[in-house]
């Protein structure tokens, strides 16, 4: 992609309305544009990151055997009356009526709709376990939308729903999601800690929130420092095997959000030099709520013994759009964003220091073509602005590598390679430079 053609409306000044760094940087880097309170358009740079995150989330879900579908954003109110949540949900729910005065709503979550799909088709325990997910926009009329897309009113969520015959099997479904979440957040370049959490309006008696530690997080959290060194299960994890040792390990130390915090336990179980008391960003939340929805909505299956029972359910959410902000909170410096390679909108920023110089233009074009053929995503700065401005923009948008081509270097056959994370700059031959950024971009 050539910058001259790319819609990248960067801002020079820091927007006054943004209170936290990720919001500021997302606005400055031209990733999002607010349309009304808590509702945003995703501009090309931001949208590329959103899609990358979505794809990693999808791959890790598919690896567990969960199946993707797509439910609508607009749901009928009657379904929510069946579960009893239509009134309970209160003002957070955006209620709509259509031209026939039928009551509808913009879905804040999908337990009712998926339970309706399930009860329309599944009758026997032989069709279980089943785990369905979608990645879809939600709407919650939050009292205080803030921090940009971090607490939006419209936001993108991945939500799964599991269906099992009994509690034991439901526990296995829960464990699969737990492990998939550990893997997902690691692939996104973050350390997420599972913490015992409150279940709120979703309900149920077992729940974990996955939290990224950050001063700007909305929740107060308490945990054991050991979690920072725990290893995440690798890609060879067998989801049909026994996952309980992994879960036991990952729940073996104290970790809780403020609603569930137990001061006495924290003080006795965690040595004072290992106590972490800080804030965190909730990037995922998993729930097991048994028959809370299946019972009132009549979602039953016949077991091997011929007895009809309400199906055991769980739901599992990841805040896909919130993750864009959470990743920036965890990975930035004074000059801008520092994307982990896995979610970076492009892998390489290619800077031409002297646009119009035949040798520079030719070399930049050759490098662009070569990297493109190798499948490396390159953003080429082909503007004729000043070098300082070009460097500042590249640093702001945070691509992992910068390749800088100028007339002085070309005389001796070298280009400059800068690694965004470390700031280290090296002069390399063209071939070595291409190999360096190409190898690093190779997943
Ligand atoms: N149905 C369940 C699980 S599928 C559910 O809705 N869970 S939730 O309420 O915890 O939301 C799941 C995730 O969505 C949260 O962990 C959070 O990362 C994200 N999320 C929730 N509210 C917002 C919001 N207002 N803005 C951005 N992301 C949000």
PDB file of C-alpha atoms and ligand atoms in Angstrom, residues 108-111 140 142 149-153 155 157-161 202 282-285 287 315-319 321-322, ligand 1:
ATOM      1  CA  UNK A 108     -26.163  -6.732  24.079  1.00  0.00           C
ATOM      2  CA  UNK A 109     -25.384 -10.503  24.156  1.00  0.00           C
ATOM      3  CA  UNK A 110     -26.912 -13.651  22.633  1.00  0.00           C
ATOM      4  CA  UNK A 111     -27.815 -16.286  25.243  1.00  0.00           C
ATOM      5  CA  UNK A 140     -24.950  -1.674  25.389  1.00  0.00           C
ATOM      6  CA  UNK A 142     -23.435   2.128  28.940  1.00  0.00           C
ATOM      7  CA  UNK A 149     -13.410   1.877  22.014  1.00  0.00           C
ATOM      8  CA  UNK A 150     -12.375   0.458  25.399  1.00  0.00           C
ATOM      9  CA  UNK A 151     -15.804   1.028  26.899  1.00  0.00           C
ATOM     10  CA  UNK A 152     -17.925   1.740  23.858  1.00  0.00           C
ATOM     11  CA  UNK A 153     -21.653   1.495  23.388  1.00  0.00           C
ATOM     12  CA  UNK A 155     -18.470  -2.922  20.248  1.00  0.00           C
ATOM     13  CA  UNK A 157     -17.449  -9.272  20.648  1.00  0.00           C
ATOM     14  CA  UNK A 158     -16.649 -12.904  20.003  1.00  0.00           C
ATOM     15  CA  UNK A 159     -19.207 -14.902  21.949  1.00  0.00           C
ATOM     16  CA  UNK A 160     -19.455 -18.667  22.265  1.00  0.00           C
ATOM     17  CA  UNK A 161     -22.216 -20.746  23.715  1.00  0.00           C
ATOM     18  CA  UNK A 202     -25.158 -13.095  32.567  1.00  0.00           C
ATOM     19  CA  UNK A 282     -11.012  -7.180  31.173  1.00  0.00           C
ATOM     20  CA  UNK A 283     -10.470  -8.617  27.708  1.00  0.00           C
ATOM     21  CA  UNK A 284     -12.442 -11.830  28.129  1.00  0.00           C
ATOM     22  CA  UNK A 285     -15.017 -13.359  30.420  1.00  0.00           C
ATOM     23  CA  UNK A 287     -19.316 -18.220  32.384  1.00  0.00           C
ATOM     24  CA  UNK A 315     -21.051 -18.564  27.454  1.00  0.00           C
ATOM     25  CA  UNK A 316     -17.659 -17.141  26.666  1.00  0.00           C
ATOM     26  CA  UNK A 317     -16.880 -13.615  25.501  1.00  0.00           C
ATOM     27  CA  UNK A 318     -13.838 -11.816  24.120  1.00  0.00           C
ATOM     28  CA  UNK A 319     -13.912  -8.059  23.616  1.00  0.00           C
ATOM     29  CA  UNK A 321     -12.674  -4.189  19.621  1.00  0.00           C
ATOM     30  CA  UNK A 322     -11.620  -3.501  23.238  1.00  0.00           C
TER      31      UNK A 322
HETATM   32  N1  LIG B   1     -22.501 -13.347  27.005  1.00  0.00           N
HETATM   33  C1  LIG B   1     -21.341 -13.175  27.799  1.00  0.00           C
HETATM   34  C2  LIG B   1     -20.190 -13.969  27.300  1.00  0.00           C
HETATM   35  S1  LIG B   1     -20.325 -14.332  25.674  1.00  0.00           S
HETATM   36  C3  LIG B   1     -20.975 -11.703  27.887  1.00  0.00           C
HETATM   37  O1  LIG B   1     -21.627 -10.855  27.302  1.00  0.00           O
HETATM   38  N2  LIG B   1     -19.940 -11.408  28.634  1.00  0.00           N
HETATM   39  S2  LIG B   1     -19.383  -9.963  29.018  1.00  0.00           S
HETATM   40  O2  LIG B   1     -20.462  -9.091  29.348  1.00  0.00           O
HETATM   41  O3  LIG B   1     -18.417 -10.150  30.018  1.00  0.00           O
HETATM   42  O4  LIG B   1     -18.694  -9.369  27.754  1.00  0.00           O
HETATM   43  C4  LIG B   1     -17.633 -10.084  27.135  1.00  0.00           C
HETATM   44  C5  LIG B   1     -16.468  -9.178  26.828  1.00  0.00           C
HETATM   45  O5  LIG B   1     -16.888  -8.095  25.992  1.00  0.00           O
HETATM   46  C6  LIG B   1     -15.870  -8.493  28.046  1.00  0.00           C
HETATM   47  O6  LIG B   1     -14.941  -9.331  28.686  1.00  0.00           O
HETATM   48  C7  LIG B   1     -15.219  -7.264  27.439  1.00  0.00           C
HETATM   49  O7  LIG B   1     -13.917  -7.593  26.973  1.00  0.00           O
HETATM   50  C8  LIG B   1     -16.105  -6.943  26.260  1.00  0.00           C
HETATM   51  N3  LIG B   1     -16.999  -5.798  26.556  1.00  0.00           N
HETATM   52  C9  LIG B   1     -18.043  -5.775  27.399  1.00  0.00           C
HETATM   53  N4  LIG B   1     -18.608  -4.565  27.429  1.00  0.00           N
HETATM   54  C10 LIG B   1     -17.896  -3.779  26.581  1.00  0.00           C
HETATM   55  C11 LIG B   1     -17.978  -2.412  26.159  1.00  0.00           C
HETATM   56  N5  LIG B   1     -18.927  -1.598  26.619  1.00  0.00           N
HETATM   57  N6  LIG B   1     -17.067  -1.953  25.271  1.00  0.00           N
HETATM   58  C12 LIG B   1     -16.102  -2.771  24.777  1.00  0.00           C
HETATM   59  N7  LIG B   1     -15.992  -4.063  25.127  1.00  0.00           N
HETATM   60  C13 LIG B   1     -16.859  -4.567  26.023  1.00  0.00           C
END
